[in-house]
XYZ file of C-alpha atoms in Angstrom:
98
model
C 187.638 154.330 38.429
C 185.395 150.920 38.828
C 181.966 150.833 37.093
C 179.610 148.565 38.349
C 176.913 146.576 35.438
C 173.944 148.460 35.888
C 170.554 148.606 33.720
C 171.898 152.048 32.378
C 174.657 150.666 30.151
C 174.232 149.456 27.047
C 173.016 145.861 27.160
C 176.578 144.072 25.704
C 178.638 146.242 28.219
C 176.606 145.159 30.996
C 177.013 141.144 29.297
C 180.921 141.601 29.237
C 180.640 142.907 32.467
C 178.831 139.848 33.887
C 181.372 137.914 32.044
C 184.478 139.152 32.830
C 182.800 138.997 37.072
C 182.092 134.697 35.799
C 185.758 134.545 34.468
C 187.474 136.116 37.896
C 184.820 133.619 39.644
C 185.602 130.289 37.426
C 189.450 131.248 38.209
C 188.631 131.743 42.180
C 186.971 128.278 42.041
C 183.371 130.122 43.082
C 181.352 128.187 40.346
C 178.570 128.679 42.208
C 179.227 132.418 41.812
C 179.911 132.268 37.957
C 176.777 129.980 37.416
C 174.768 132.882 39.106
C 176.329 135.507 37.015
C 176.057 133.872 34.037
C 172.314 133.211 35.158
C 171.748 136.901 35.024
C 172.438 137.079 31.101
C 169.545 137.408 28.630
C 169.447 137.104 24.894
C 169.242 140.687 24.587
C 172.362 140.884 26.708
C 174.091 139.414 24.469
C 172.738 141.085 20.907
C 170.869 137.988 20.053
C 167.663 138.227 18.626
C 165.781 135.692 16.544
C 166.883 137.345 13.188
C 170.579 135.982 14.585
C 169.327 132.031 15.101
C 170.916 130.264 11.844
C 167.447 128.461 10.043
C 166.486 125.333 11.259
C 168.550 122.595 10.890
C 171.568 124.289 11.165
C 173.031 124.992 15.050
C 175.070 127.565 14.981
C 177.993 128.956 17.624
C 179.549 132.317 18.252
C 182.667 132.145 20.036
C 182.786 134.723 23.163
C 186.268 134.852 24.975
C 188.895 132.165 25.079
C 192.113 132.066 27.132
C 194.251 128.788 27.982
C 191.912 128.249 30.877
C 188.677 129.390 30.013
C 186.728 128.983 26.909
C 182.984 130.898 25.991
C 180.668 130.662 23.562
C 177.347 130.549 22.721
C 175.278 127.258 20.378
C 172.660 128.690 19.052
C 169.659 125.525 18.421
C 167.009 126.252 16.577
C 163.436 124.748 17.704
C 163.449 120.855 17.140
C 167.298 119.943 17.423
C 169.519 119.206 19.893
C 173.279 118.061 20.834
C 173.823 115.006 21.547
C 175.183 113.955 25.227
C 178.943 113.842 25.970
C 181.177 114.343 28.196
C 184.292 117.004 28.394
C 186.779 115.263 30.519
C 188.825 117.104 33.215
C 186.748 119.941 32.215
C 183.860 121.762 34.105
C 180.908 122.669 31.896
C 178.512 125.740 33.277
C 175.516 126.304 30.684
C 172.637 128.228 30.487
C 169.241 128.006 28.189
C 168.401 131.488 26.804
């Protein structure tokens, strides 16, 4: 039986839900479509809350889902820093402030 993310479930069910919808998108080449899924996604989604931001300087990541295609995570930045700008070659890069 399919379940559909709704504001019912818990709020990390309804983030892997979102997720796993982005993944099947990314895969189908609809970017557009995982950009507004993952657009949909809150902290709170997600179990982040600012007692899980590492202290300032420190950025901090927590690894999501990986496959050989696909790779998720989340940096974590506290007020004040930043990463620098690069590039990912032959790779497409969707991202999202929180």
């Amino acid at each position: 039986r399919h379940h559909s993310a709704t504001s019912t479930q818990p709020p990390l069910q309804t983030a892997q839900h979102r997720l796993r919808k982005a993944v099947q998108a990314t895969r189908s080449g609809d970017l557009k479509g995982a950009a507004a899924l993952l657009d949909e996604l809150t902290a709170t989604d997600l179990g982040l809350s600012p007692s899980h931001l590492p202290a300032a300087p420190a950025i901090g990541y927590q690894h999501i889902y990986e496959d050989q295609d696909l790779s998720v995570g989340i940096f974590m930045l506290p007020k004040g820093t930043s990463i620098p700008l690069h590039d990912h070659p032959q790779m497409t890069v969707l991202s999202k402030l929180l």
